[in-house]
Every structure is written in C-alpha cells, then in structure tokens.
Amino acid sequence: MATIDQLPPLREVIATHGLIAKKSLGQNFLLDLNLTARIARAAGDLTGCDVLEVGPGPGGLTRGLLAEGARRVLAIEKDERCLPALAEIATAYPGRLSILNADALEVDALAHLTPPVRVIANLPYNVGTELLVRWLTPKSWPPYWQTLTLMFQKEVAERIVAKPGSKAYGRLALLAQWRCDARIVLTLPPEAFTPPPKIHSAVVLLTALPEPRFPANPAILSQIVAAGFNQRRKMLRASLKGVAPNIESLLESAAIAPTARAEEIDLERFCALARAVEAARSA
Ligand code: SAM
C-alpha cells in the first residue's frame, strides 16, 4: 500500500501500542492512509487552516490532514492509550500537531485554535450527533469554523442532508440546512474500518453560510421544529398547539395548511412561521 509519510503503517502502530479497539469509545479505526488523505481532501484546501479533529485514535486521519498541508491540527482524544502513537506523529510534523487528552464534550476548542478553522473528524458514534448540534448552534453566526467534514453512520448522514417529504427529514436536516450547505461526499462500507462496524458510514461536508438562509429567531425556530417533529404524524394545528394560542391563523399567514404535517414543510416556510410566531408574541 502506498504511504503518505515516513511513519510506520497503521497496523504496525496499533500492534506496537496495543490499541485493541474499545466499543465503549466508538473505536472503529481507518487504517488506509490513502482513504484518510481522501477524506482530508474532501474538506477543501487545508493550507493556511487550523484543523480541529475529535478522536484521532491511532492517527490515520491526523496523518492525512497533516500530509494534505493543514497549518496546525488540534486533536482531542479521550483514550490515553493513543497518546504515544500521536506523539510520534507530532515529532514527525514539528510544531503542527497539538494533542489534548480530554473529552471533546468538555473542552472549549476555540481557545486553542486560530481562524480560519476547519473541523474534520471520524466521530465516535456515541457523541457524534451531540457534537454536531453544538457546532451548529453557537451563540452567534457565522461560527468559528468554515466547514465541518464529519464521518457518521450513513443513516445519520442521510438525516442531515434530507429533503422535505422523506422519512429522514426532521430536526437535524432543518438545523443543518438553515445555516449550512450540506452534502454527502463519501460513503464507506463496514470493511473500510477495523474492526468493521455493523453499519455503513458516510462523510458529510457542511459549509457555513455567511448568514442563515432565511431570517428566523433560532430559539423560536427550534421550538417549532421540535414540537412539529415530536409528533410527526399529527397535523401541525395539533402538534403546534402549545407554541401560540392562535396557531391556525399563524400557520395560514406563513402559507402553511393547518392540516399539513411537519415532514411536508420546507425550511423557508418553517422560518416564515417562526417570524409570524415572534411577531404575535411581541404584539
Ligand atoms: N480518527 C480515528 C480513525 O479515523 O481511525 C479514530 C476514529 S474512532 C471512530 C473515534 C475516536 O474517538 C476513538 O479514538 C475514541 O477513543 C475517540 N473518542 C471517543 N469518545 C470521545 C470523546 N468524548 N472525546 C474525544 N475523543 C473521543
């Protein structure tokens, strides 16, 4: 197998450091360095960017990011068994790799990064969606990152890019597509990983828009979407009853039939409804 750097092959790294995969940490490693370099390239031009990587593990993707020219990589890894392998990569790329042995949910990554920033990760499945939601809901927009290039279970990736009328369409699609362009750039079978998971995986590229696609108050939009999809089989006039007392007329003012269901409504109309609810509340 062709290699992208002078470091040992990943199978050797794993054997040397005894990195037996732990299921509890979502450890399914990518050992093909050509594939990890491909994922790095899917994120766009890395030269001149700081990259935040969550869960570097034995460092296959980390090596891809560095070989593709990332100015600096900040890698946050919870499993301290991976640290010696990551330290070897840091030595091979002097001054370009910083490693934090921490839980990514507990760290303020921004404090360690200099813009422009790209986030690129083969995420642990147990915290992937939680991290995505946090990256998509910063205090202000645009966020500190330009792009998110993230590996998910294929089913989660499909929920992120889903369009109205499909089964996968819901809160995640609306949250992601309100302020980002989102597309699947790569799909991988279980055999691409060691050990192979039960499911297929996919890489999603999310590019932050300078401003939301349609104006809306984030808290109100989130409340409407949550209420609508919590009871996705109900008509909106019923599922959104708690959002505003006169919900039927607000739905109509947003060009939404009160008998429609959440999964039929596109982002533009959800945003129109959020604006109508906000105006009614402040009247
Ligand atoms: N990036 C490596 C690769 O592509 O081969 C490993 C990916 S593996 C799917 C997920 C990695 O995330 C593991 O190394 C695991 O130890 C790490 N991890 C799990 N939970 C974490 C957390 N809360 N914070 C940081 N790292 C975590």
PDB file of C-alpha atoms and ligand atoms in Angstrom:
ATOM      1  CA  MET A   1       0.000   0.000   0.000  1.00  0.00           C
ATOM      2  CA  ALA A   2       1.401   3.425  -0.939  1.00  0.00           C
ATOM      3  CA  THR A   3       2.155   5.615   2.019  1.00  0.00           C
ATOM      4  CA  ILE A   4       1.695   9.331   2.539  1.00  0.00           C
ATOM      5  CA  ASP A   5       4.515   9.839   5.065  1.00  0.00           C
ATOM      6  CA  GLN A   6       7.577   8.216   6.621  1.00  0.00           C
ATOM      7  CA  LEU A   7       5.743   6.897   9.687  1.00  0.00           C
ATOM      8  CA  PRO A   8       5.022   3.169  10.137  1.00  0.00           C
ATOM      9  CA  PRO A   9       1.850   1.614   8.663  1.00  0.00           C
ATOM     10  CA  LEU A  10      -1.148   1.895  10.988  1.00  0.00           C
ATOM     11  CA  ARG A  11      -1.423  -1.870  11.591  1.00  0.00           C
ATOM     12  CA  GLU A  12       2.092  -1.731  12.971  1.00  0.00           C
ATOM     13  CA  VAL A  13       1.287   1.340  15.102  1.00  0.00           C
ATOM     14  CA  ILE A  14      -1.746  -0.439  16.569  1.00  0.00           C
ATOM     15  CA  ALA A  15       0.275  -3.577  17.331  1.00  0.00           C
ATOM     16  CA  THR A  16       3.220  -1.645  18.842  1.00  0.00           C
ATOM     17  CA  HIS A  17       0.971   0.344  21.187  1.00  0.00           C
ATOM     18  CA  GLY A  18      -1.529  -2.444  21.928  1.00  0.00           C
ATOM     19  CA  LEU A  19      -4.501  -0.389  20.713  1.00  0.00           C
ATOM     20  CA  ILE A  20      -7.221  -3.008  20.935  1.00  0.00           C
ATOM     21  CA  ALA A  21     -10.407  -1.209  19.900  1.00  0.00           C
ATOM     22  CA  LYS A  22     -12.842  -0.338  22.700  1.00  0.00           C
ATOM     23  CA  LYS A  23     -16.502  -0.436  21.766  1.00  0.00           C
ATOM     24  CA  SER A  24     -17.423   1.915  24.620  1.00  0.00           C
ATOM     25  CA  LEU A  25     -15.345   4.664  22.918  1.00  0.00           C
ATOM     26  CA  GLY A  26     -16.800   4.023  19.449  1.00  0.00           C
ATOM     27  CA  GLN A  27     -13.401   2.867  18.199  1.00  0.00           C
ATOM     28  CA  ASN A  28     -13.575   1.780  14.547  1.00  0.00           C
ATOM     29  CA  PHE A  29     -10.277   2.781  13.020  1.00  0.00           C
ATOM     30  CA  LEU A  30      -9.425   3.758   9.443  1.00  0.00           C
ATOM     31  CA  LEU A  31      -6.126   2.114   8.532  1.00  0.00           C
ATOM     32  CA  ASP A  32      -5.891   3.020   4.837  1.00  0.00           C
ATOM     33  CA  LEU A  33      -3.866   6.229   4.640  1.00  0.00           C
ATOM     34  CA  ASN A  34      -4.935   6.862   1.048  1.00  0.00           C
ATOM     35  CA  LEU A  35      -8.517   6.885   2.273  1.00  0.00           C
ATOM     36  CA  THR A  36      -7.771   9.226   5.173  1.00  0.00           C
ATOM     37  CA  ALA A  37      -5.949  11.592   2.777  1.00  0.00           C
ATOM     38  CA  ARG A  38      -9.033  11.457   0.544  1.00  0.00           C
ATOM     39  CA  ILE A  39     -11.263  12.475   3.466  1.00  0.00           C
ATOM     40  CA  ALA A  40      -8.851  15.317   4.241  1.00  0.00           C
ATOM     41  CA  ARG A  41      -9.045  16.492   0.606  1.00  0.00           C
ATOM     42  CA  ALA A  42     -12.860  16.369   0.680  1.00  0.00           C
ATOM     43  CA  ALA A  43     -12.707  19.128   3.298  1.00  0.00           C
ATOM     44  CA  GLY A  44     -11.173  21.603   0.825  1.00  0.00           C
ATOM     45  CA  ASP A  45      -7.830  23.383   0.886  1.00  0.00           C
ATOM     46  CA  LEU A  46      -6.257  22.893   4.328  1.00  0.00           C
ATOM     47  CA  THR A  47      -3.163  25.011   3.797  1.00  0.00           C
ATOM     48  CA  GLY A  48      -3.374  28.081   5.995  1.00  0.00           C
ATOM     49  CA  CYS A  49      -6.088  26.485   8.183  1.00  0.00           C
ATOM     50  CA  ASP A  50      -6.167  25.208  11.717  1.00  0.00           C
ATOM     51  CA  VAL A  51      -7.979  21.858  11.852  1.00  0.00           C
ATOM     52  CA  LEU A  52      -9.896  20.577  14.854  1.00  0.00           C
ATOM     53  CA  GLU A  53     -10.002  16.770  14.915  1.00  0.00           C
ATOM     54  CA  VAL A  54     -12.065  14.928  17.506  1.00  0.00           C
ATOM     55  CA  GLY A  55     -10.996  11.365  18.270  1.00  0.00           C
ATOM     56  CA  PRO A  56      -7.725  10.870  16.355  1.00  0.00           C
ATOM     57  CA  GLY A  57      -7.270   7.351  17.769  1.00  0.00           C
ATOM     58  CA  PRO A  58      -4.054   5.884  16.316  1.00  0.00           C
ATOM     59  CA  GLY A  59      -3.835   8.901  13.992  1.00  0.00           C
ATOM     60  CA  GLY A  60      -4.746   7.712  10.479  1.00  0.00           C
ATOM     61  CA  LEU A  61      -6.891  10.757   9.675  1.00  0.00           C
ATOM     62  CA  THR A  62      -4.484  13.024  11.589  1.00  0.00           C
ATOM     63  CA  ARG A  63      -1.688  11.923   9.270  1.00  0.00           C
ATOM     64  CA  GLY A  64      -3.930  12.569   6.255  1.00  0.00           C
ATOM     65  CA  LEU A  65      -4.674  16.099   7.498  1.00  0.00           C
ATOM     66  CA  LEU A  66      -1.010  16.899   8.059  1.00  0.00           C
ATOM     67  CA  ALA A  67       0.098  15.364   4.754  1.00  0.00           C
ATOM     68  CA  GLU A  68      -2.574  17.453   2.981  1.00  0.00           C
ATOM     69  CA  GLY A  69      -0.982  20.605   4.380  1.00  0.00           C
ATOM     70  CA  ALA A  70      -3.043  21.662   7.430  1.00  0.00           C
ATOM     71  CA  ARG A  71      -1.240  24.568   9.111  1.00  0.00           C
ATOM     72  CA  ARG A  72      -1.949  23.085  12.535  1.00  0.00           C
ATOM     73  CA  VAL A  73      -4.067  20.219  13.838  1.00  0.00           C
ATOM     74  CA  LEU A  74      -5.617  20.236  17.307  1.00  0.00           C
ATOM     75  CA  ALA A  75      -6.527  16.624  18.088  1.00  0.00           C
ATOM     76  CA  ILE A  76      -8.735  15.879  21.101  1.00  0.00           C
ATOM     77  CA  GLU A  77      -8.588  12.241  22.196  1.00  0.00           C
ATOM     78  CA  LYS A  78     -10.228  10.749  25.282  1.00  0.00           C
ATOM     79  CA  ASP A  79      -8.314   7.450  25.248  1.00  0.00           C
ATOM     80  CA  GLU A  80      -4.891   7.944  26.812  1.00  0.00           C
ATOM     81  CA  ARG A  81      -3.655   4.686  25.273  1.00  0.00           C
ATOM     82  CA  CYS A  82      -3.482   6.547  21.928  1.00  0.00           C
ATOM     83  CA  LEU A  83      -1.150   9.291  23.190  1.00  0.00           C
ATOM     84  CA  PRO A  84       2.234   7.614  22.450  1.00  0.00           C
ATOM     85  CA  ALA A  85       1.211   6.910  18.832  1.00  0.00           C
ATOM     86  CA  LEU A  86       0.013  10.509  18.444  1.00  0.00           C
ATOM     87  CA  ALA A  87       3.252  11.822  19.984  1.00  0.00           C
ATOM     88  CA  GLU A  88       5.199  10.053  17.224  1.00  0.00           C
ATOM     89  CA  ILE A  89       3.145  11.909  14.609  1.00  0.00           C
ATOM     90  CA  ALA A  90       3.754  15.211  16.416  1.00  0.00           C
ATOM     91  CA  THR A  91       7.515  14.532  16.237  1.00  0.00           C
ATOM     92  CA  ALA A  92       7.312  13.798  12.502  1.00  0.00           C
ATOM     93  CA  TYR A  93       5.479  17.125  11.894  1.00  0.00           C
ATOM     94  CA  PRO A  94       7.252  19.549  14.260  1.00  0.00           C
ATOM     95  CA  GLY A  95       5.063  22.319  15.676  1.00  0.00           C
ATOM     96  CA  ARG A  96       1.985  21.305  13.673  1.00  0.00           C
ATOM     97  CA  LEU A  97       0.147  18.806  15.900  1.00  0.00           C
ATOM     98  CA  SER A  98      -1.222  19.596  19.366  1.00  0.00           C
ATOM     99  CA  ILE A  99      -2.850  16.793  21.317  1.00  0.00           C
ATOM    100  CA  LEU A 100      -5.352  17.236  24.117  1.00  0.00           C
ATOM    101  CA  ASN A 101      -6.129  14.167  26.218  1.00  0.00           C
ATOM    102  CA  ALA A 102      -9.722  15.113  27.047  1.00  0.00           C
ATOM    103  CA  ASP A 103     -13.413  14.509  26.450  1.00  0.00           C
ATOM    104  CA  ALA A 104     -14.343  16.656  23.426  1.00  0.00           C
ATOM    105  CA  LEU A 105     -17.669  17.469  25.099  1.00  0.00           C
ATOM    106  CA  GLU A 106     -15.801  19.150  27.963  1.00  0.00           C
ATOM    107  CA  VAL A 107     -13.238  21.203  26.023  1.00  0.00           C
ATOM    108  CA  ASP A 108     -13.516  24.769  24.724  1.00  0.00           C
ATOM    109  CA  ALA A 109     -11.688  24.021  21.464  1.00  0.00           C
ATOM    110  CA  LEU A 110     -11.862  27.606  20.223  1.00  0.00           C
ATOM    111  CA  ALA A 111      -9.489  28.698  22.979  1.00  0.00           C
ATOM    112  CA  HIS A 112      -6.815  26.544  21.298  1.00  0.00           C
ATOM    113  CA  LEU A 113      -7.485  27.494  17.659  1.00  0.00           C
ATOM    114  CA  THR A 114      -6.683  30.380  15.313  1.00  0.00           C
ATOM    115  CA  PRO A 115      -9.096  31.083  12.416  1.00  0.00           C
ATOM    116  CA  PRO A 116      -9.595  30.052   9.694  1.00  0.00           C
ATOM    117  CA  VAL A 117     -10.693  26.749  11.217  1.00  0.00           C
ATOM    118  CA  ARG A 118     -11.983  23.546   9.647  1.00  0.00           C
ATOM    119  CA  VAL A 119     -13.390  20.690  11.720  1.00  0.00           C
ATOM    120  CA  ILE A 120     -12.618  17.236  10.324  1.00  0.00           C
ATOM    121  CA  ALA A 121     -13.323  14.017  12.212  1.00  0.00           C
ATOM    122  CA  ASN A 122     -14.241  10.379  12.083  1.00  0.00           C
ATOM    123  CA  LEU A 123     -16.533  10.846  15.049  1.00  0.00           C
ATOM    124  CA  PRO A 124     -17.217   8.362  17.816  1.00  0.00           C
ATOM    125  CA  TYR A 125     -20.837   7.337  17.197  1.00  0.00           C
ATOM    126  CA  ASN A 126     -21.924   7.884  20.794  1.00  0.00           C
ATOM    127  CA  VAL A 127     -21.140  11.621  20.815  1.00  0.00           C
ATOM    128  CA  GLY A 128     -21.272  12.493  17.098  1.00  0.00           C
ATOM    129  CA  THR A 129     -24.768  13.990  16.956  1.00  0.00           C
ATOM    130  CA  GLU A 130     -24.288  15.894  20.220  1.00  0.00           C
ATOM    131  CA  LEU A 131     -21.087  17.492  18.887  1.00  0.00           C
ATOM    132  CA  LEU A 132     -22.743  18.326  15.547  1.00  0.00           C
ATOM    133  CA  VAL A 133     -25.667  20.055  17.271  1.00  0.00           C
ATOM    134  CA  ARG A 134     -23.235  22.084  19.381  1.00  0.00           C
ATOM    135  CA  TRP A 135     -21.229  23.157  16.307  1.00  0.00           C
ATOM    136  CA  LEU A 136     -24.473  24.147  14.556  1.00  0.00           C
ATOM    137  CA  THR A 137     -25.847  26.180  17.470  1.00  0.00           C
ATOM    138  CA  PRO A 138     -23.128  28.631  18.530  1.00  0.00           C
ATOM    139  CA  LYS A 139     -24.042  31.845  20.393  1.00  0.00           C
ATOM    140  CA  SER A 140     -23.581  33.881  17.208  1.00  0.00           C
ATOM    141  CA  TRP A 141     -23.394  33.202  13.468  1.00  0.00           C
ATOM    142  CA  PRO A 142     -21.131  32.808  11.484  1.00  0.00           C
ATOM    143  CA  PRO A 143     -19.414  30.245  13.720  1.00  0.00           C
ATOM    144  CA  TYR A 144     -15.669  29.972  14.342  1.00  0.00           C
ATOM    145  CA  TRP A 145     -15.391  27.157  11.784  1.00  0.00           C
ATOM    146  CA  GLN A 146     -15.728  27.393   7.989  1.00  0.00           C
ATOM    147  CA  THR A 147     -16.513  23.746   7.264  1.00  0.00           C
ATOM    148  CA  LEU A 148     -17.351  20.561   9.137  1.00  0.00           C
ATOM    149  CA  THR A 149     -16.251  17.341   7.406  1.00  0.00           C
ATOM    150  CA  LEU A 150     -17.631  14.570   9.547  1.00  0.00           C
ATOM    151  CA  MET A 151     -17.994  10.810   9.355  1.00  0.00           C
ATOM    152  CA  PHE A 152     -21.315   9.486  10.686  1.00  0.00           C
ATOM    153  CA  GLN A 153     -23.375   6.351  10.490  1.00  0.00           C
ATOM    154  CA  LYS A 154     -24.918   6.555   6.994  1.00  0.00           C
ATOM    155  CA  GLU A 155     -28.392   6.818   8.472  1.00  0.00           C
ATOM    156  CA  VAL A 156     -27.390   9.939  10.466  1.00  0.00           C
ATOM    157  CA  ALA A 157     -25.678  11.449   7.394  1.00  0.00           C
ATOM    158  CA  GLU A 158     -28.912  10.956   5.441  1.00  0.00           C
ATOM    159  CA  ARG A 159     -30.877  12.751   8.166  1.00  0.00           C
ATOM    160  CA  ILE A 160     -28.515  15.747   7.887  1.00  0.00           C
ATOM    161  CA  VAL A 161     -28.972  16.183   4.106  1.00  0.00           C
ATOM    162  CA  ALA A 162     -32.639  15.041   3.900  1.00  0.00           C
ATOM    163  CA  LYS A 163     -35.261  16.975   1.939  1.00  0.00           C
ATOM    164  CA  PRO A 164     -38.968  17.501   2.800  1.00  0.00           C
ATOM    165  CA  GLY A 165     -41.244  14.527   2.210  1.00  0.00           C
ATOM    166  CA  SER A 166     -38.606  11.905   3.016  1.00  0.00           C
ATOM    167  CA  LYS A 167     -38.562   9.689   6.087  1.00  0.00           C
ATOM    168  CA  ALA A 168     -35.147  11.011   7.121  1.00  0.00           C
ATOM    169  CA  TYR A 169     -36.347  14.661   7.078  1.00  0.00           C
ATOM    170  CA  GLY A 170     -36.588  16.238  10.503  1.00  0.00           C
ATOM    171  CA  ARG A 171     -34.889  18.393  13.121  1.00  0.00           C
ATOM    172  CA  LEU A 172     -31.327  17.573  12.091  1.00  0.00           C
ATOM    173  CA  ALA A 173     -31.938  18.417   8.395  1.00  0.00           C
ATOM    174  CA  LEU A 174     -33.561  21.739   9.263  1.00  0.00           C
ATOM    175  CA  LEU A 175     -30.923  22.677  11.824  1.00  0.00           C
ATOM    176  CA  ALA A 176     -28.078  21.851   9.422  1.00  0.00           C
ATOM    177  CA  GLN A 177     -29.543  23.288   6.245  1.00  0.00           C
ATOM    178  CA  TRP A 178     -30.768  26.539   7.803  1.00  0.00           C
ATOM    179  CA  ARG A 179     -27.243  27.877   8.124  1.00  0.00           C
ATOM    180  CA  CYS A 180     -25.104  25.494   6.035  1.00  0.00           C
ATOM    181  CA  ASP A 181     -24.787  23.831   2.675  1.00  0.00           C
ATOM    182  CA  ALA A 182     -24.784  20.119   3.496  1.00  0.00           C
ATOM    183  CA  ARG A 183     -23.899  17.183   1.256  1.00  0.00           C
ATOM    184  CA  ILE A 184     -22.613  13.645   1.484  1.00  0.00           C
ATOM    185  CA  VAL A 185     -19.152  13.463  -0.106  1.00  0.00           C
ATOM    186  CA  LEU A 186     -18.199   9.833   0.547  1.00  0.00           C
ATOM    187  CA  THR A 187     -19.928   6.599   1.574  1.00  0.00           C
ATOM    188  CA  LEU A 188     -17.932   3.778   3.148  1.00  0.00           C
ATOM    189  CA  PRO A 189     -18.755   0.103   3.709  1.00  0.00           C
ATOM    190  CA  PRO A 190     -18.120  -1.566   7.101  1.00  0.00           C
ATOM    191  CA  GLU A 191     -14.924  -3.233   5.753  1.00  0.00           C
ATOM    192  CA  ALA A 192     -13.223   0.172   5.490  1.00  0.00           C
ATOM    193  CA  PHE A 193     -12.849   0.108   9.293  1.00  0.00           C
ATOM    194  CA  THR A 194     -11.013  -2.038  11.827  1.00  0.00           C
ATOM    195  CA  PRO A 195     -12.924  -3.574  13.489  1.00  0.00           C
ATOM    196  CA  PRO A 196     -15.801  -3.304  10.978  1.00  0.00           C
ATOM    197  CA  PRO A 197     -18.984  -1.779  12.466  1.00  0.00           C
ATOM    198  CA  LYS A 198     -22.396  -3.286  11.646  1.00  0.00           C
ATOM    199  CA  ILE A 199     -23.484  -0.316   9.556  1.00  0.00           C
ATOM    200  CA  HIS A 200     -22.337   1.707   6.532  1.00  0.00           C
ATOM    201  CA  SER A 201     -20.811   5.130   7.150  1.00  0.00           C
ATOM    202  CA  ALA A 202     -20.798   8.403   5.251  1.00  0.00           C
ATOM    203  CA  VAL A 203     -18.818  11.636   5.307  1.00  0.00           C
ATOM    204  CA  VAL A 204     -20.880  14.839   5.329  1.00  0.00           C
ATOM    205  CA  LEU A 205     -19.435  18.188   4.295  1.00  0.00           C
ATOM    206  CA  LEU A 206     -21.174  21.158   5.923  1.00  0.00           C
ATOM    207  CA  THR A 207     -20.140  24.612   4.728  1.00  0.00           C
ATOM    208  CA  ALA A 208     -21.202  27.514   6.937  1.00  0.00           C
ATOM    209  CA  LEU A 209     -23.229  30.171   5.102  1.00  0.00           C
ATOM    210  CA  PRO A 210     -22.313  33.783   5.977  1.00  0.00           C
ATOM    211  CA  GLU A 211     -25.845  34.184   7.311  1.00  0.00           C
ATOM    212  CA  PRO A 212     -28.908  31.946   7.749  1.00  0.00           C
ATOM    213  CA  ARG A 213     -30.694  31.020   4.531  1.00  0.00           C
ATOM    214  CA  PHE A 214     -33.925  32.712   5.777  1.00  0.00           C
ATOM    215  CA  PRO A 215     -34.329  35.050   8.755  1.00  0.00           C
ATOM    216  CA  ALA A 216     -35.761  33.492  11.943  1.00  0.00           C
ATOM    217  CA  ASN A 217     -35.252  33.631  15.690  1.00  0.00           C
ATOM    218  CA  PRO A 218     -33.160  30.494  16.461  1.00  0.00           C
ATOM    219  CA  ALA A 219     -34.965  29.662  19.729  1.00  0.00           C
ATOM    220  CA  ILE A 220     -38.440  30.008  18.198  1.00  0.00           C
ATOM    221  CA  LEU A 221     -37.500  28.071  15.052  1.00  0.00           C
ATOM    222  CA  SER A 222     -36.045  25.313  17.217  1.00  0.00           C
ATOM    223  CA  GLN A 223     -39.195  25.203  19.394  1.00  0.00           C
ATOM    224  CA  ILE A 224     -41.489  24.931  16.355  1.00  0.00           C
ATOM    225  CA  VAL A 225     -39.407  22.263  14.650  1.00  0.00           C
ATOM    226  CA  ALA A 226     -39.092  20.223  17.858  1.00  0.00           C
ATOM    227  CA  ALA A 227     -42.846  20.378  18.529  1.00  0.00           C
ATOM    228  CA  GLY A 228     -43.720  19.591  14.904  1.00  0.00           C
ATOM    229  CA  PHE A 229     -41.447  16.558  14.619  1.00  0.00           C
ATOM    230  CA  ASN A 230     -42.030  15.200  18.140  1.00  0.00           C
ATOM    231  CA  GLN A 231     -45.468  14.261  16.874  1.00  0.00           C
ATOM    232  CA  ARG A 232     -44.670  13.964  13.194  1.00  0.00           C
ATOM    233  CA  ARG A 233     -47.849  12.065  12.321  1.00  0.00           C
ATOM    234  CA  LYS A 234     -50.090  14.791  13.750  1.00  0.00           C
ATOM    235  CA  MET A 235     -51.377  17.783  11.804  1.00  0.00           C
ATOM    236  CA  LEU A 236     -49.450  20.955  12.617  1.00  0.00           C
ATOM    237  CA  ARG A 237     -52.512  22.697  14.081  1.00  0.00           C
ATOM    238  CA  ALA A 238     -52.454  19.981  16.769  1.00  0.00           C
ATOM    239  CA  SER A 239     -48.724  19.411  17.256  1.00  0.00           C
ATOM    240  CA  LEU A 240     -48.005  23.171  17.471  1.00  0.00           C
ATOM    241  CA  LYS A 241     -50.927  24.000  19.779  1.00  0.00           C
ATOM    242  CA  GLY A 242     -48.560  24.837  22.640  1.00  0.00           C
ATOM    243  CA  VAL A 243     -46.435  27.212  20.553  1.00  0.00           C
ATOM    244  CA  ALA A 244     -49.007  30.019  20.242  1.00  0.00           C
ATOM    245  CA  PRO A 245     -52.730  30.334  21.118  1.00  0.00           C
ATOM    246  CA  ASN A 246     -53.741  31.389  17.588  1.00  0.00           C
ATOM    247  CA  ILE A 247     -51.560  28.838  15.786  1.00  0.00           C
ATOM    248  CA  GLU A 248     -54.045  28.155  12.957  1.00  0.00           C
ATOM    249  CA  SER A 249     -54.028  31.754  11.737  1.00  0.00           C
ATOM    250  CA  LEU A 250     -50.232  31.975  12.163  1.00  0.00           C
ATOM    251  CA  LEU A 251     -49.811  28.831  10.054  1.00  0.00           C
ATOM    252  CA  GLU A 252     -52.027  30.339   7.384  1.00  0.00           C
ATOM    253  CA  SER A 253     -50.072  33.607   7.430  1.00  0.00           C
ATOM    254  CA  ALA A 254     -46.926  31.537   6.736  1.00  0.00           C
ATOM    255  CA  ALA A 255     -48.677  29.826   3.764  1.00  0.00           C
ATOM    256  CA  ILE A 256     -48.868  26.510   5.666  1.00  0.00           C
ATOM    257  CA  ALA A 257     -52.101  24.491   5.658  1.00  0.00           C
ATOM    258  CA  PRO A 258     -53.052  23.851   9.329  1.00  0.00           C
ATOM    259  CA  THR A 259     -53.783  20.245   8.304  1.00  0.00           C
ATOM    260  CA  ALA A 260     -50.251  19.708   6.925  1.00  0.00           C
ATOM    261  CA  ARG A 261     -47.682  17.551   8.767  1.00  0.00           C
ATOM    262  CA  ALA A 262     -44.196  18.721   9.709  1.00  0.00           C
ATOM    263  CA  GLU A 263     -42.442  16.448   7.215  1.00  0.00           C
ATOM    264  CA  GLU A 264     -44.168  18.211   4.287  1.00  0.00           C
ATOM    265  CA  ILE A 265     -42.951  21.691   5.243  1.00  0.00           C
ATOM    266  CA  ASP A 266     -39.746  23.126   3.842  1.00  0.00           C
ATOM    267  CA  LEU A 267     -37.207  25.291   5.632  1.00  0.00           C
ATOM    268  CA  GLU A 268     -38.451  28.537   4.094  1.00  0.00           C
ATOM    269  CA  ARG A 269     -41.969  28.015   5.444  1.00  0.00           C
ATOM    270  CA  PHE A 270     -40.749  26.937   8.889  1.00  0.00           C
ATOM    271  CA  CYS A 271     -38.759  30.197   9.017  1.00  0.00           C
ATOM    272  CA  ALA A 272     -41.824  32.197   7.901  1.00  0.00           C
ATOM    273  CA  LEU A 273     -43.811  30.565  10.704  1.00  0.00           C
ATOM    274  CA  ALA A 274     -41.083  31.373  13.251  1.00  0.00           C
ATOM    275  CA  ARG A 275     -41.255  35.029  12.201  1.00  0.00           C
ATOM    276  CA  ALA A 276     -45.060  35.037  12.452  1.00  0.00           C
ATOM    277  CA  VAL A 277     -44.906  33.490  15.947  1.00  0.00           C
ATOM    278  CA  GLU A 278     -42.284  36.023  17.046  1.00  0.00           C
ATOM    279  CA  ALA A 279     -44.385  38.928  15.740  1.00  0.00           C
ATOM    280  CA  ALA A 280     -47.513  37.551  17.509  1.00  0.00           C
ATOM    281  CA  ARG A 281     -45.633  37.149  20.794  1.00  0.00           C
ATOM    282  CA  SER A 282     -44.320  40.689  20.746  1.00  0.00           C
ATOM    283  CA  ALA A 283     -47.636  42.265  19.653  1.00  0.00           C
TER     284      ALA A 283
HETATM  285  N1  SAM B   1      -9.844   9.080  13.849  1.00  0.00           N
HETATM  286  C1  SAM B   1      -9.553   7.669  14.050  1.00  0.00           C
HETATM  287  C2  SAM B   1      -9.712   6.943  12.735  1.00  0.00           C
HETATM  288  O1  SAM B   1     -10.339   7.517  11.834  1.00  0.00           O
HETATM  289  O2  SAM B   1      -9.227   5.837  12.611  1.00  0.00           O
HETATM  290  C3  SAM B   1     -10.435   7.052  15.115  1.00  0.00           C
HETATM  291  C4  SAM B   1     -11.921   7.205  14.927  1.00  0.00           C
HETATM  292  S1  SAM B   1     -12.902   6.315  16.098  1.00  0.00           S
HETATM  293  C5  SAM B   1     -14.402   6.169  15.170  1.00  0.00           C
HETATM  294  C6  SAM B   1     -13.396   7.500  17.314  1.00  0.00           C
HETATM  295  C7  SAM B   1     -12.284   8.020  18.231  1.00  0.00           C
HETATM  296  O3  SAM B   1     -12.861   8.960  19.143  1.00  0.00           O
HETATM  297  C8  SAM B   1     -11.614   6.965  19.098  1.00  0.00           C
HETATM  298  O4  SAM B   1     -10.228   7.127  19.024  1.00  0.00           O
HETATM  299  C9  SAM B   1     -12.117   7.258  20.527  1.00  0.00           C
HETATM  300  O5  SAM B   1     -11.196   6.909  21.531  1.00  0.00           O
HETATM  301  C10 SAM B   1     -12.344   8.753  20.452  1.00  0.00           C
HETATM  302  N2  SAM B   1     -13.361   9.268  21.401  1.00  0.00           N
HETATM  303  C11 SAM B   1     -14.484   8.642  21.851  1.00  0.00           C
HETATM  304  N3  SAM B   1     -15.198   9.470  22.645  1.00  0.00           N
HETATM  305  C12 SAM B   1     -14.521  10.650  22.692  1.00  0.00           C
HETATM  306  C13 SAM B   1     -14.750  11.891  23.341  1.00  0.00           C
HETATM  307  N4  SAM B   1     -15.841  12.094  24.099  1.00  0.00           N
HETATM  308  N5  SAM B   1     -13.828  12.867  23.200  1.00  0.00           N
HETATM  309  C14 SAM B   1     -12.721  12.688  22.427  1.00  0.00           C
HETATM  310  N6  SAM B   1     -12.448  11.521  21.798  1.00  0.00           N
HETATM  311  C15 SAM B   1     -13.339  10.521  21.911  1.00  0.00           C
END
